[in-house]
């Protein structure tokens, strides 16, 4: 396991314990069905802090809001207006970016998925 760990773990995360940790986790998961292992992998990936994030080239200070606080958005040629609502009030942001229509399409797609009726 040390040989595998040395090939796949970035140098800044390497430690002498990595091989043993991988071996223990491998033993815990041995014998599980492929569907169950896909679920384990998906759960792990979704637990990561940056899961679901997309990086865009935006020439404005960055901010973060939960999606449920998004009230509206309007893309323009070189910018996108984003309006959020919190108990403390409404906030409007104009982000300068050439990717405004891509960002708007992503928001729209996510909104469609989030509010789709369950079948």
mmCIF file of C-alpha atoms in Angstrom:
data_model
loop_
_atom_site.group_PDB
_atom_site.id
_atom_site.type_symbol
_atom_site.label_atom_id
_atom_site.label_comp_id
_atom_site.label_asym_id
_atom_site.label_seq_id
_atom_site.Cartn_x
_atom_site.Cartn_y
_atom_site.Cartn_z
ATOM 1 C CA UNK A 1 0.000 0.000 0.000
ATOM 2 C CA UNK A 2 2.925 2.369 0.583
ATOM 3 C CA UNK A 3 3.913 2.045 -3.087
ATOM 4 C CA UNK A 4 0.360 2.889 -4.220
ATOM 5 C CA UNK A 5 0.104 5.777 -1.754
ATOM 6 C CA UNK A 6 3.393 7.229 -2.993
ATOM 7 C CA UNK A 7 2.017 7.325 -6.561
ATOM 8 C CA UNK A 8 -1.455 8.782 -5.956
ATOM 9 C CA UNK A 9 -1.183 11.073 -2.922
ATOM 10 C CA UNK A 10 0.163 14.593 -3.584
ATOM 11 C CA UNK A 11 3.519 15.304 -1.924
ATOM 12 C CA UNK A 12 2.083 17.894 0.461
ATOM 13 C CA UNK A 13 -0.290 15.243 1.902
ATOM 14 C CA UNK A 14 2.183 12.371 2.159
ATOM 15 C CA UNK A 15 2.918 10.918 5.549
ATOM 16 C CA UNK A 16 4.319 7.606 6.797
ATOM 17 C CA UNK A 17 0.832 6.572 7.977
ATOM 18 C CA UNK A 18 -0.846 6.818 4.541
ATOM 19 C CA UNK A 19 -0.091 3.257 3.452
ATOM 20 C CA UNK A 20 -1.501 1.832 6.678
ATOM 21 C CA UNK A 21 -4.632 4.024 6.494
ATOM 22 C CA UNK A 22 -5.251 2.873 2.912
ATOM 23 C CA UNK A 23 -4.760 -0.767 3.911
ATOM 24 C CA UNK A 24 -7.259 -0.453 6.793
ATOM 25 C CA UNK A 25 -9.870 1.254 4.624
ATOM 26 C CA UNK A 26 -9.389 -1.359 1.887
ATOM 27 C CA UNK A 27 -10.010 -4.140 4.413
ATOM 28 C CA UNK A 28 -13.175 -2.379 5.677
ATOM 29 C CA UNK A 29 -14.561 -2.172 2.146
ATOM 30 C CA UNK A 30 -13.435 -5.573 0.843
ATOM 31 C CA UNK A 31 -16.246 -7.831 -0.376
ATOM 32 C CA UNK A 32 -18.848 -5.118 -0.957
ATOM 33 C CA UNK A 33 -20.964 -5.110 -4.098
ATOM 34 C CA UNK A 34 -20.164 -2.663 -6.954
ATOM 35 C CA UNK A 35 -23.399 -0.680 -6.440
ATOM 36 C CA UNK A 36 -22.639 -0.278 -2.751
ATOM 37 C CA UNK A 37 -19.087 0.862 -3.546
ATOM 38 C CA UNK A 38 -20.398 3.462 -6.012
ATOM 39 C CA UNK A 39 -22.628 4.788 -3.217
ATOM 40 C CA UNK A 40 -19.645 4.906 -0.804
ATOM 41 C CA UNK A 41 -17.611 6.833 -3.396
ATOM 42 C CA UNK A 42 -20.468 9.221 -4.177
ATOM 43 C CA UNK A 43 -21.079 9.883 -0.467
ATOM 44 C CA UNK A 44 -17.382 10.642 -0.014
ATOM 45 C CA UNK A 45 -17.235 12.981 -3.010
ATOM 46 C CA UNK A 46 -20.388 14.818 -1.894
ATOM 47 C CA UNK A 47 -18.924 15.314 1.586
ATOM 48 C CA UNK A 48 -15.994 17.336 0.227
ATOM 49 C CA UNK A 49 -16.235 21.107 0.824
ATOM 50 C CA UNK A 50 -15.929 22.039 -2.852
ATOM 51 C CA UNK A 51 -18.390 19.442 -4.157
ATOM 52 C CA UNK A 52 -20.725 21.011 -6.705
ATOM 53 C CA UNK A 53 -18.687 24.180 -7.133
ATOM 54 C CA UNK A 54 -17.659 25.586 -10.467
ATOM 55 C CA UNK A 55 -14.933 28.182 -10.890
ATOM 56 C CA UNK A 56 -15.635 31.089 -13.241
ATOM 57 C CA UNK A 57 -13.425 33.956 -14.297
ATOM 58 C CA UNK A 58 -15.085 36.876 -12.490
ATOM 59 C CA UNK A 59 -13.459 40.300 -12.130
ATOM 60 C CA UNK A 60 -15.328 41.141 -8.915
ATOM 61 C CA UNK A 61 -14.704 40.248 -5.257
ATOM 62 C CA UNK A 62 -16.139 36.811 -4.572
ATOM 63 C CA UNK A 63 -19.019 36.041 -2.252
ATOM 64 C CA UNK A 64 -21.029 32.995 -1.299
ATOM 65 C CA UNK A 65 -24.738 32.576 -0.584
ATOM 66 C CA UNK A 66 -26.911 29.482 -0.197
ATOM 67 C CA UNK A 67 -28.826 28.816 -3.414
ATOM 68 C CA UNK A 68 -32.172 29.160 -1.629
ATOM 69 C CA UNK A 69 -31.374 32.855 -1.003
ATOM 70 C CA UNK A 70 -31.062 33.597 -4.727
ATOM 71 C CA UNK A 71 -34.032 35.744 -5.731
ATOM 72 C CA UNK A 72 -33.164 36.551 -9.340
ATOM 73 C CA UNK A 73 -30.357 36.811 -11.852
ATOM 74 C CA UNK A 74 -29.951 38.542 -15.172
ATOM 75 C CA UNK A 75 -27.010 37.992 -17.513
ATOM 76 C CA UNK A 76 -25.621 40.755 -19.708
ATOM 77 C CA UNK A 77 -22.899 40.860 -22.322
ATOM 78 C CA UNK A 78 -20.012 41.291 -19.864
ATOM 79 C CA UNK A 79 -21.701 40.952 -16.477
ATOM 80 C CA UNK A 80 -24.426 39.228 -14.499
ATOM 81 C CA UNK A 81 -26.712 40.743 -11.882
ATOM 82 C CA UNK A 82 -27.419 38.460 -8.926
ATOM 83 C CA UNK A 83 -30.037 39.387 -6.312
ATOM 84 C CA UNK A 84 -30.166 37.594 -2.959
ATOM 85 C CA UNK A 85 -32.585 37.849 -0.055
ATOM 86 C CA UNK A 86 -31.773 37.307 3.615
ATOM 87 C CA UNK A 87 -33.698 38.217 6.746
ATOM 88 C CA UNK A 88 -31.380 41.233 6.984
ATOM 89 C CA UNK A 89 -32.431 42.481 3.531
ATOM 90 C CA UNK A 90 -31.861 42.286 -0.189
ATOM 91 C CA UNK A 91 -28.377 42.367 -1.702
ATOM 92 C CA UNK A 92 -27.563 43.005 -5.364
ATOM 93 C CA UNK A 93 -24.285 42.051 -6.976
ATOM 94 C CA UNK A 94 -23.002 42.861 -10.451
ATOM 95 C CA UNK A 95 -20.243 40.440 -11.439
ATOM 96 C CA UNK A 96 -18.045 41.401 -14.351
ATOM 97 C CA UNK A 97 -17.447 38.294 -16.446
ATOM 98 C CA UNK A 98 -17.560 37.119 -20.033
ATOM 99 C CA UNK A 99 -19.169 33.905 -18.748
ATOM 100 C CA UNK A 100 -22.426 35.532 -17.601
ATOM 101 C CA UNK A 101 -24.661 33.482 -19.916
ATOM 102 C CA UNK A 102 -22.920 30.255 -18.866
ATOM 103 C CA UNK A 103 -23.437 31.135 -15.197
ATOM 104 C CA UNK A 104 -27.103 31.993 -15.834
ATOM 105 C CA UNK A 105 -27.641 28.711 -17.687
ATOM 106 C CA UNK A 106 -26.067 26.791 -14.813
ATOM 107 C CA UNK A 107 -28.308 28.579 -12.280
ATOM 108 C CA UNK A 108 -31.345 27.868 -14.455
ATOM 109 C CA UNK A 109 -30.467 24.180 -14.829
ATOM 110 C CA UNK A 110 -29.919 23.832 -11.097
ATOM 111 C CA UNK A 111 -33.188 25.586 -10.351
ATOM 112 C CA UNK A 112 -35.024 23.216 -12.750
ATOM 113 C CA UNK A 113 -33.527 20.169 -11.035
ATOM 114 C CA UNK A 114 -34.089 21.501 -7.516
ATOM 115 C CA UNK A 115 -37.759 22.343 -8.052
ATOM 116 C CA UNK A 116 -38.640 19.355 -10.248
ATOM 117 C CA UNK A 117 -41.605 17.427 -8.813
ATOM 118 C CA UNK A 118 -40.660 14.015 -7.449
ATOM 119 C CA UNK A 119 -41.809 11.125 -9.631
#
